[in-house]
Tab-separated table of C-alpha atoms in Angstrom:
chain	number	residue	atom	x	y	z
A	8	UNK	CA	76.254	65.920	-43.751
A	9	UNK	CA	77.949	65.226	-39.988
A	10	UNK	CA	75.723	67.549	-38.623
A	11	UNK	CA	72.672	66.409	-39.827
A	12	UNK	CA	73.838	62.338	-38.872
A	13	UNK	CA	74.475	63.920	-35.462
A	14	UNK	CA	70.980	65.930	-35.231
A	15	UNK	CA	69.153	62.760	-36.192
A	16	UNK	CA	71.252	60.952	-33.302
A	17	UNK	CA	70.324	63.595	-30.971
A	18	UNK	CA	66.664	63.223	-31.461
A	19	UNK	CA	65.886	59.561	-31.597
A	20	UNK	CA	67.936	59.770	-28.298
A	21	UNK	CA	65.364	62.289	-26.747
A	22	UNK	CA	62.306	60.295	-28.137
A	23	UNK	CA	63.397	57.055	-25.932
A	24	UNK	CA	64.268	59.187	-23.135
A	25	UNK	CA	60.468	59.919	-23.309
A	26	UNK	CA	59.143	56.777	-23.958
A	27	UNK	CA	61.307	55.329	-20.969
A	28	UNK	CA	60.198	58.310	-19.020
A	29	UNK	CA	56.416	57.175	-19.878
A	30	UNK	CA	56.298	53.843	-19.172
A	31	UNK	CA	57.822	54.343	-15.896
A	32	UNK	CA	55.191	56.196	-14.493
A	33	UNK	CA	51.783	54.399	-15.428
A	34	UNK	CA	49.344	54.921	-12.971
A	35	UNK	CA	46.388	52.738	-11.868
A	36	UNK	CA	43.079	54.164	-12.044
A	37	UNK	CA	40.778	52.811	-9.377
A	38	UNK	CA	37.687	50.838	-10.137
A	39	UNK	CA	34.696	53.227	-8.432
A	40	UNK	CA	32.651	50.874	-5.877
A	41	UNK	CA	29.179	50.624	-6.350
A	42	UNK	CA	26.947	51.597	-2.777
A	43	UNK	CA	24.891	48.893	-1.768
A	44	UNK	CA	21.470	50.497	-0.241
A	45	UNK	CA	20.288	50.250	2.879
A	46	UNK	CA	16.756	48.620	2.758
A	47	UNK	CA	14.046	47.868	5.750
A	48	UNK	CA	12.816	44.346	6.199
A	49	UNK	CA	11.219	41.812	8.593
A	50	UNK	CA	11.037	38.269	8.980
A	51	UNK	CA	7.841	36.467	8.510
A	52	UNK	CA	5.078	35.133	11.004
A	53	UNK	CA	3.056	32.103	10.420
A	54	UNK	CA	-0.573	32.800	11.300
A	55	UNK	CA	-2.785	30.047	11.463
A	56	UNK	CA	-6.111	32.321	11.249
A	57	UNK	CA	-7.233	35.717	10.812
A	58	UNK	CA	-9.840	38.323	11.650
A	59	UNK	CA	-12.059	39.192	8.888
A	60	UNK	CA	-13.485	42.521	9.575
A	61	UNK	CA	-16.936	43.594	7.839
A	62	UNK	CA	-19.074	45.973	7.848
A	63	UNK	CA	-22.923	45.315	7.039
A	64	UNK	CA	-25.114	48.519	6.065
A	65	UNK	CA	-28.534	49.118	7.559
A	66	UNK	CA	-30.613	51.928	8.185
A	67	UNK	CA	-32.040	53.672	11.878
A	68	UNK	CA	-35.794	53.534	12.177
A	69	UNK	CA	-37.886	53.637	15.375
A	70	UNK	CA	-39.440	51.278	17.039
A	71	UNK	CA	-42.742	52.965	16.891
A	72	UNK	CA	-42.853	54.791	13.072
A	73	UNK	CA	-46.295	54.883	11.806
A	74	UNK	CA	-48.878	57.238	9.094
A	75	UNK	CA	-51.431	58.425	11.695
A	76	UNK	CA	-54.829	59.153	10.080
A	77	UNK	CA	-58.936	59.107	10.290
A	78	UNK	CA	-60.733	55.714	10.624
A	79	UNK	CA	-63.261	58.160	8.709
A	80	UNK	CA	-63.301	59.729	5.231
A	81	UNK	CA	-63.794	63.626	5.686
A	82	UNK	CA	-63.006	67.746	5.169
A	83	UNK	CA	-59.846	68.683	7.159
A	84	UNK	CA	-60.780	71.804	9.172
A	85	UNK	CA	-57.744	72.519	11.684
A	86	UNK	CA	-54.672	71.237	11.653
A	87	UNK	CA	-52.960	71.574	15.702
A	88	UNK	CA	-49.800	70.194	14.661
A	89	UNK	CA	-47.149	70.562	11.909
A	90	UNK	CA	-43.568	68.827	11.025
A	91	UNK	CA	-41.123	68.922	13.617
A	92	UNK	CA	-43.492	69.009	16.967
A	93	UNK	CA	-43.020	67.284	19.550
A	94	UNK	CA	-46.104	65.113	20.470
A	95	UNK	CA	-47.650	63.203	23.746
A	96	UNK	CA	-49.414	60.788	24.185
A	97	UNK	CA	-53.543	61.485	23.488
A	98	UNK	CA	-52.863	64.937	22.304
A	99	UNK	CA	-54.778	66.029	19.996
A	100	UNK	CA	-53.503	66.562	16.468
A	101	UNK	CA	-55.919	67.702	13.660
A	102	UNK	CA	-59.847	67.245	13.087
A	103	UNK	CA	-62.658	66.587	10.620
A	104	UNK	CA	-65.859	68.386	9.864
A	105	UNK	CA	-68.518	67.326	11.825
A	106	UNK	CA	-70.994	69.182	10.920
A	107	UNK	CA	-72.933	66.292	8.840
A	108	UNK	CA	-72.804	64.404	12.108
A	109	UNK	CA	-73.716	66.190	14.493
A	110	UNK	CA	-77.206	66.450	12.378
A	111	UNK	CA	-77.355	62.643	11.955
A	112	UNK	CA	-76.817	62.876	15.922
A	113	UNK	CA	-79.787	65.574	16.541
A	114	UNK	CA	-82.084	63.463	14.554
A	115	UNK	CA	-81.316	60.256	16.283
A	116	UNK	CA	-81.765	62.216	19.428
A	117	UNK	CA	-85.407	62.781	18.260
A	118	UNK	CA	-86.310	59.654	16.809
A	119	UNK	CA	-85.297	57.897	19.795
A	120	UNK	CA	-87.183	60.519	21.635
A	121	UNK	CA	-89.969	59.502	20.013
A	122	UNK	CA	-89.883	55.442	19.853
A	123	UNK	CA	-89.087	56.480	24.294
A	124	UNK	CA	-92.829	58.184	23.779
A	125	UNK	CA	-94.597	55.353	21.906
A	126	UNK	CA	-93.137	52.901	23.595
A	127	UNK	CA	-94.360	54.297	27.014
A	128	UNK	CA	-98.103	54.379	25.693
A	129	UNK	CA	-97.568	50.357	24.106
A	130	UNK	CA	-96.436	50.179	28.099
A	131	UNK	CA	-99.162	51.469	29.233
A	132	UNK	CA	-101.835	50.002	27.011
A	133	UNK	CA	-100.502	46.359	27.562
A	134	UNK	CA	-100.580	47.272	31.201
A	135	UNK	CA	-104.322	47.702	31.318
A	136	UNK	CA	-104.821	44.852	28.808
A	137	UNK	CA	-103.230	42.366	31.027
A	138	UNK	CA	-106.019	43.579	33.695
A	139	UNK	CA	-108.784	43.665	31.155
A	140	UNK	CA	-107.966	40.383	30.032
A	141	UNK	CA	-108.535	39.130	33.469
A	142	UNK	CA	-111.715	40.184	33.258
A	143	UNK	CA	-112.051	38.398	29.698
A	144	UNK	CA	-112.972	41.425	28.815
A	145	UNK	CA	-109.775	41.860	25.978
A	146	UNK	CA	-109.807	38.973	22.884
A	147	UNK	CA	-106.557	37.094	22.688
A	148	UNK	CA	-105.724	38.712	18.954
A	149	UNK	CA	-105.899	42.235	20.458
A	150	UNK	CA	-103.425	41.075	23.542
A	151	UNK	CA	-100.660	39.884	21.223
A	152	UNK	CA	-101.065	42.811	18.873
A	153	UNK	CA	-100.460	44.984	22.282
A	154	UNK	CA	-97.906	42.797	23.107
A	155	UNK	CA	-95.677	42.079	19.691
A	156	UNK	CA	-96.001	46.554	19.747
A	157	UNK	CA	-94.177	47.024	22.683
A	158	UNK	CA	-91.550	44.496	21.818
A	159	UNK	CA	-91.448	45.783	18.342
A	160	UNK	CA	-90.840	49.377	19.864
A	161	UNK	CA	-88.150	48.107	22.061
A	162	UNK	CA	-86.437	46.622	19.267
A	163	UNK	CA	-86.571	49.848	17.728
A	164	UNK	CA	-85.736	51.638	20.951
A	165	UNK	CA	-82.118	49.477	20.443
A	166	UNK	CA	-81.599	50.138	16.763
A	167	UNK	CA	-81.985	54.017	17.852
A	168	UNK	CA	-79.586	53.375	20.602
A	169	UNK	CA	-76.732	51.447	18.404
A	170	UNK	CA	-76.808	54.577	15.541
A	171	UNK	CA	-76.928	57.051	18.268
A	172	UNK	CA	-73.624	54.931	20.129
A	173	UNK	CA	-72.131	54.968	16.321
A	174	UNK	CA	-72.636	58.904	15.446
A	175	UNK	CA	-71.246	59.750	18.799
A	176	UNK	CA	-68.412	57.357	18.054
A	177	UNK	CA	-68.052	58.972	14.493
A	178	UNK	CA	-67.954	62.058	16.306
A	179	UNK	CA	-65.043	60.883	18.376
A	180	UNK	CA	-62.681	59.948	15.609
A	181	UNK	CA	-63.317	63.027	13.479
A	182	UNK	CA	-60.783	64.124	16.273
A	183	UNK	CA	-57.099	62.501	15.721
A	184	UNK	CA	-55.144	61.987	18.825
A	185	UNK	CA	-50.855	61.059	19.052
A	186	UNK	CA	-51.287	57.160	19.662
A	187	UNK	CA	-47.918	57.329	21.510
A	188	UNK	CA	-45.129	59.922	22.395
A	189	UNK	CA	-42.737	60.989	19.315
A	190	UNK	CA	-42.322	63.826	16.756
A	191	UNK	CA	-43.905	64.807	14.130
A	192	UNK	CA	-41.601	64.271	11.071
A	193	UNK	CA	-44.478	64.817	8.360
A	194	UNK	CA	-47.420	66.241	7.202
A	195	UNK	CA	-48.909	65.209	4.032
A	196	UNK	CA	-52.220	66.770	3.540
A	197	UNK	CA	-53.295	70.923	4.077
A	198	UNK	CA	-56.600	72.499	5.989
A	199	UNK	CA	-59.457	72.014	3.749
A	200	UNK	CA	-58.740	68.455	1.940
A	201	UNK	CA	-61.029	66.106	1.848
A	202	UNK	CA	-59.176	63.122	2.721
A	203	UNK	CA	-59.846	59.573	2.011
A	204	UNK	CA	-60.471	56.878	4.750
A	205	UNK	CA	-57.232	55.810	6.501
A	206	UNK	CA	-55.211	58.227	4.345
A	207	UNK	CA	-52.102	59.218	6.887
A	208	UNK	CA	-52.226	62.867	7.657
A	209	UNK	CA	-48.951	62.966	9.577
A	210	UNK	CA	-46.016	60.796	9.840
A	211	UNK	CA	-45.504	60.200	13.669
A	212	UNK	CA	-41.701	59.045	15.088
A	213	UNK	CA	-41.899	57.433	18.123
A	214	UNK	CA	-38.975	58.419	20.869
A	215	UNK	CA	-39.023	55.933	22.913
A	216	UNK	CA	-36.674	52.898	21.155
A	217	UNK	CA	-34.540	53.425	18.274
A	218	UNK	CA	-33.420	50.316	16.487
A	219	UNK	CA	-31.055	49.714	13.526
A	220	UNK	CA	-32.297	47.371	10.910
A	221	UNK	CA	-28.953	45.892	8.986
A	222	UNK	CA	-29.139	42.701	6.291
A	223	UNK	CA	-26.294	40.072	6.724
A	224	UNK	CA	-25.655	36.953	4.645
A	225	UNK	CA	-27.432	33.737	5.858
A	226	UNK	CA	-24.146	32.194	7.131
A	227	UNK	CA	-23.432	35.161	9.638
A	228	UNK	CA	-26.564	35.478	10.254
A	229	UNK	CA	-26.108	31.728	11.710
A	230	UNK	CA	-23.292	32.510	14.102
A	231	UNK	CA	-25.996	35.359	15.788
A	232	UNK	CA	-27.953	34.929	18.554
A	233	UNK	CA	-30.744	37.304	20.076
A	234	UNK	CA	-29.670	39.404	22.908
A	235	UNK	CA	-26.311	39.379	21.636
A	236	UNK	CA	-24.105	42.696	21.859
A	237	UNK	CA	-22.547	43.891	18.901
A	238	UNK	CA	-21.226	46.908	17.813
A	239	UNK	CA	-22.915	49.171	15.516
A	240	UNK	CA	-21.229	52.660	13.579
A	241	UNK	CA	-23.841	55.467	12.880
A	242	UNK	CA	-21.716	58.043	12.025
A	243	UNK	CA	-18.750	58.725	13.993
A	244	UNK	CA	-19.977	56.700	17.081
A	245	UNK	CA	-20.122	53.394	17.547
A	246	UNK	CA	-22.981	52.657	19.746
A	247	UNK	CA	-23.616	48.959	21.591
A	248	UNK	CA	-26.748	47.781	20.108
A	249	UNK	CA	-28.824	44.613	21.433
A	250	UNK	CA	-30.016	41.754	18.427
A	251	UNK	CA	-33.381	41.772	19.448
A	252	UNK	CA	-34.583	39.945	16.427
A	253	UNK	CA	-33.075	37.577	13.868
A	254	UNK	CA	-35.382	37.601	10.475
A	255	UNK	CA	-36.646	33.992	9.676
A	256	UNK	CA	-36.472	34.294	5.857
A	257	UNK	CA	-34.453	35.626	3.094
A	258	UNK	CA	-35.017	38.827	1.459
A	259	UNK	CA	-35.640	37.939	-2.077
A	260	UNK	CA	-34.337	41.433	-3.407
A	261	UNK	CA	-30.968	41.513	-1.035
A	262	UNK	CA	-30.797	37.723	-0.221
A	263	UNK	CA	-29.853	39.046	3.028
A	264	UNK	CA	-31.165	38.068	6.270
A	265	UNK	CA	-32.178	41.143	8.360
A	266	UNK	CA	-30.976	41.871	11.631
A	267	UNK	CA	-33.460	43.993	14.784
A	268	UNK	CA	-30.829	45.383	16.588
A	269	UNK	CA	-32.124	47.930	19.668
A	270	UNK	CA	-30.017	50.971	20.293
A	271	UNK	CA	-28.809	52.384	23.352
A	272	UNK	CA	-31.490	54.919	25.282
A	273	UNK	CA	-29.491	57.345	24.784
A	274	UNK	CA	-28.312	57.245	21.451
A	275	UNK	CA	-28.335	60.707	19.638
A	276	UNK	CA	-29.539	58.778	16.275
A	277	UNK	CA	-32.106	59.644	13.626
A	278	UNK	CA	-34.495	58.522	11.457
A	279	UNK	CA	-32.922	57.442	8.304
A	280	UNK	CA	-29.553	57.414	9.365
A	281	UNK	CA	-26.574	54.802	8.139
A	282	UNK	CA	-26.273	52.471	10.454
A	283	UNK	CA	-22.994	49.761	9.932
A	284	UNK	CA	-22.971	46.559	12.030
A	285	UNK	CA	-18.643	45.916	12.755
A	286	UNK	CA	-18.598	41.890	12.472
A	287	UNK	CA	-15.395	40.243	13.024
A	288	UNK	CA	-14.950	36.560	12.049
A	289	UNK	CA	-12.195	33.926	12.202
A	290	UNK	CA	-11.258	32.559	9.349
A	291	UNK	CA	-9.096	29.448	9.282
A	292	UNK	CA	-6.705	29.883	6.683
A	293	UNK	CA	-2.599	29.615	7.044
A	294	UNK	CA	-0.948	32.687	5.941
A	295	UNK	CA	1.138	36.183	6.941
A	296	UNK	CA	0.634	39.709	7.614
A	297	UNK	CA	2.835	42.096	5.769
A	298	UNK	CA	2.658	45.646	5.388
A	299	UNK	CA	0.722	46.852	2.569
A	300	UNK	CA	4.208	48.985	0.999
A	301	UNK	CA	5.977	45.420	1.118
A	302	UNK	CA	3.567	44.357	-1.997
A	303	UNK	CA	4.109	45.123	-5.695
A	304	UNK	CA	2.176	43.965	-8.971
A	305	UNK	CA	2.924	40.225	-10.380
A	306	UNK	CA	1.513	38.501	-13.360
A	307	UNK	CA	-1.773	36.925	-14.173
A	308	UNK	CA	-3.245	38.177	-11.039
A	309	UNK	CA	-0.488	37.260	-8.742
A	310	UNK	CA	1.077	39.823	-6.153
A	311	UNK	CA	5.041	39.537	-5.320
A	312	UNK	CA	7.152	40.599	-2.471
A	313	UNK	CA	10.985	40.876	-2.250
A	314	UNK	CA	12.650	38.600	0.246
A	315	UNK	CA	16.454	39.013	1.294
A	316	UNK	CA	18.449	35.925	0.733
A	317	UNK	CA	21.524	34.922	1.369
A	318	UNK	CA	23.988	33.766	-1.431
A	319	UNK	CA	27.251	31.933	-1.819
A	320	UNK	CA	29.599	34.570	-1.232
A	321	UNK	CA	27.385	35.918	2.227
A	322	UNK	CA	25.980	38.588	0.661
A	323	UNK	CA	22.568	39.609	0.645
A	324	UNK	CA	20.335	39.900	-2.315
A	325	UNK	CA	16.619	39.765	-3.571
A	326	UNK	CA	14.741	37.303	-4.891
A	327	UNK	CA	10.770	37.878	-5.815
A	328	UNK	CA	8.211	36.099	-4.708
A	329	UNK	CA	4.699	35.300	-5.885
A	330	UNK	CA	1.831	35.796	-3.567
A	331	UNK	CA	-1.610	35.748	-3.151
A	332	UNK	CA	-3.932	38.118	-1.200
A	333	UNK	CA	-6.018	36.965	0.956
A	334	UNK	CA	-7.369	39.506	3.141
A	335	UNK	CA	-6.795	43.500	3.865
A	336	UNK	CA	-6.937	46.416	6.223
A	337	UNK	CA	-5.754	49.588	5.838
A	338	UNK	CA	-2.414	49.018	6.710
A	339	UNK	CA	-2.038	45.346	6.229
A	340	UNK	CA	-2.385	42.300	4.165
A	341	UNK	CA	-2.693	38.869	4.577
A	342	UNK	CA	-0.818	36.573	2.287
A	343	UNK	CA	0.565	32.967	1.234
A	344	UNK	CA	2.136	31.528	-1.530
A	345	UNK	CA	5.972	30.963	-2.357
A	346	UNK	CA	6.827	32.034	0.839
A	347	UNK	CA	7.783	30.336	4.206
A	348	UNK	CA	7.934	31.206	7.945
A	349	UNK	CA	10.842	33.392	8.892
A	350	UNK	CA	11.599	34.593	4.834
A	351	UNK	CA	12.863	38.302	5.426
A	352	UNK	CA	11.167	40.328	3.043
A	353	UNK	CA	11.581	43.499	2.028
A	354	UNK	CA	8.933	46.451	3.295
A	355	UNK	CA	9.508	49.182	1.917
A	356	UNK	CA	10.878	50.857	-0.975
A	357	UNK	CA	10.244	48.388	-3.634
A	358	UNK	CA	10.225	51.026	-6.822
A	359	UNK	CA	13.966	51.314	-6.239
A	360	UNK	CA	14.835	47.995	-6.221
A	361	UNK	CA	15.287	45.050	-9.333
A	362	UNK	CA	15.690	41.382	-8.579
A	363	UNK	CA	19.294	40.271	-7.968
A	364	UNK	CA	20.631	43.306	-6.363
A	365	UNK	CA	22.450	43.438	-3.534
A	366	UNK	CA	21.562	44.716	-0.633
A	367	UNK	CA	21.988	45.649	3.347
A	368	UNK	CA	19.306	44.912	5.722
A	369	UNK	CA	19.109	47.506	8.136
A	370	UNK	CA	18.146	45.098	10.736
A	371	UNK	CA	20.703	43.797	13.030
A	372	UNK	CA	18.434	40.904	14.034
A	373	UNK	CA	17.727	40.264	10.215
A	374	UNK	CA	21.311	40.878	9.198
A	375	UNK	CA	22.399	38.045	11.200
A	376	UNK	CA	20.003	35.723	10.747
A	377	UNK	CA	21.167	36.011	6.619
């Protein structure tokens, strides 16, 4: 029975040797810091304007683009000429048949022959009337009959001359000539047609002056002037082009107003091509450029942007911002709303960032301005 008093004696002494043992040697475990990112900003600018950059689309034509056919209706028997050939002035392209007039011709030839033959006996008859009636030898009926046939064969005599003029005329446009320098971009009938008057057999490009026809809205179209330089993109070139014509009216289709604008000599253009007028305007209207990164979806249409404030404690931390857009590039955008000159706002890396964090401007000039 001692022992067992004396075992239990032993052990409750061990178990507060322990728990003495324990408490003396709590440890503290440390509270892990949280990192506070690193985030790139800049301060705002107040702009009082900006430049509004458009682009108006047009098409390249040249100056001199025209259907080139007969004054005459007709057979097509040779064609000189064919799509893509180079043309001069006065040469000759295609021609008609001619065979129908160059009878009408042979018997004009001989009629007026003919009226030339009767008309030199009237001549000649009158002639020795006038002498015979002299002589009072001649009545006055058969003078005037003598006389009113040689005026009525002259009169003939010019008829005869007029269709003769005509045929050989006709003759002269069954022939179709280049009415200017260019290229031929088109032909639109084959050898053997009989084409219908003023039908275009070719489609003739002039080479001389290329021009850019481009439709604007009436209010820029106000702020032009002819023989203004502006600069117009056809492809990857921007070419100087010349307004050499400001449209008077509206086109009821576009309800633009179009723009003649001349091309440089030299321009390496075509016929069809795109052609964008680059029109910059300045537009009064208070606001900021930001970068477009430095812009993330709001409500109800709004934009916001993250700007770095300072709070009680000098620390730095974001607040959101609503904004509206009014203008962009590429790059940029142009904003107002709840922001002022100066804000710092953040520019990139939005996605990893919530309202009411802190965070550390990498800035120096921004950092101390917080």
């Amino acid at each position: 029975m001692k022992t067992a008093t004396r075992s239990l004696s032993a052990l409750s002494i061990v178990i507060s040797f322990l728990l003495l043992s324990g408490c003396g040697n709590d440890e503290t475990i440390p509270t892990p810091s949280v990192a506070v990112p690193n985030v790139i900003t800049q301060p705002l600018r107040f702009n009082s304007s900006y430049q509004h950059q458009q682009s108006y689309t047009g098409t390249v034509r040249s100056a001199d683009t025209t259907g080139v056919g007969f004054e005459l209706a007709g057979k097509l028997s040779d064609i000189i000429v064919d799509s893509g050939d180079t043309v001069i002035k006065g040469q000759k392209l295609a021609t008609l048949n001619t065979q129908l007039l160059e009878a009408e011709l042979q018997q004009l030839s001989a009629s007026l022959q003919q009226t030339q033959a009767d008309l030199d006996l009237a001549q000649s008859n009158l002639e020795r009337s006038i002498e015979l009636k002299k002589k009072q030898y001649v009545s006055e009926q058969q003078f005037d009959e003598t006389q009113q046939q040689v005026a009525s064969l002259l009169a003939n005599q010019k008829r005869l001359k007029a269709s003769l003029y005509a045929t050989e005329l006709k003759l002269e446009k069954s022939t179709l000539v280049a009415p200017f320098n260019g290229t031929i971009s088109k032909r639109h009938h084959n050898l053997g047609e009989v084409i219908a008057l003023g039908s275009p057999v070719f489609t003739l490009i002039g080479t001389n002056q290329q021009q850019a026809y481009i439709g604007v809205p009436h209010s820029v179209a106000q702020t032009l002037k002819s023989n203004q330089v502006v600069d117009i993109r056809i492809g990857d070139q921007t070419h100087k082009g010349l307004i050499a014509g400001i449209s008077a009216e509206i086109d009821p289709v576009t309800r633009t107003v179009q723009l003649r604008i001349d091309l440089p000599n030299n321009s390496q253009v075509i016929n069809g091509e795109i052609a964008y007028l680059e029109y910059q305007q300045q537009i009064a209207d208070a606001g900021y450029w930001v970068p477009i990164s430095s812009l993330t979806d709001g409500v109800r249409g709004l934009w916001n942007v993250f700007v770095v404030t300072k709070n009680e404690q000098g620390q730095a931390r974001i607040e959101r911002r609503d904004v509206d857009i009014l203008y962009t590039t590429e790059k940029q955008a142009y904003i107002n709303g709840a922001i002022q000159k100066d804000d710092v706002i953040i520019t990139q890396g939005l996605h990893k960032l919530v309202v009411g964090q802190r965070v550390n401007p990498t800035s120096e000039t921004v950092a101390r301005s917080l």
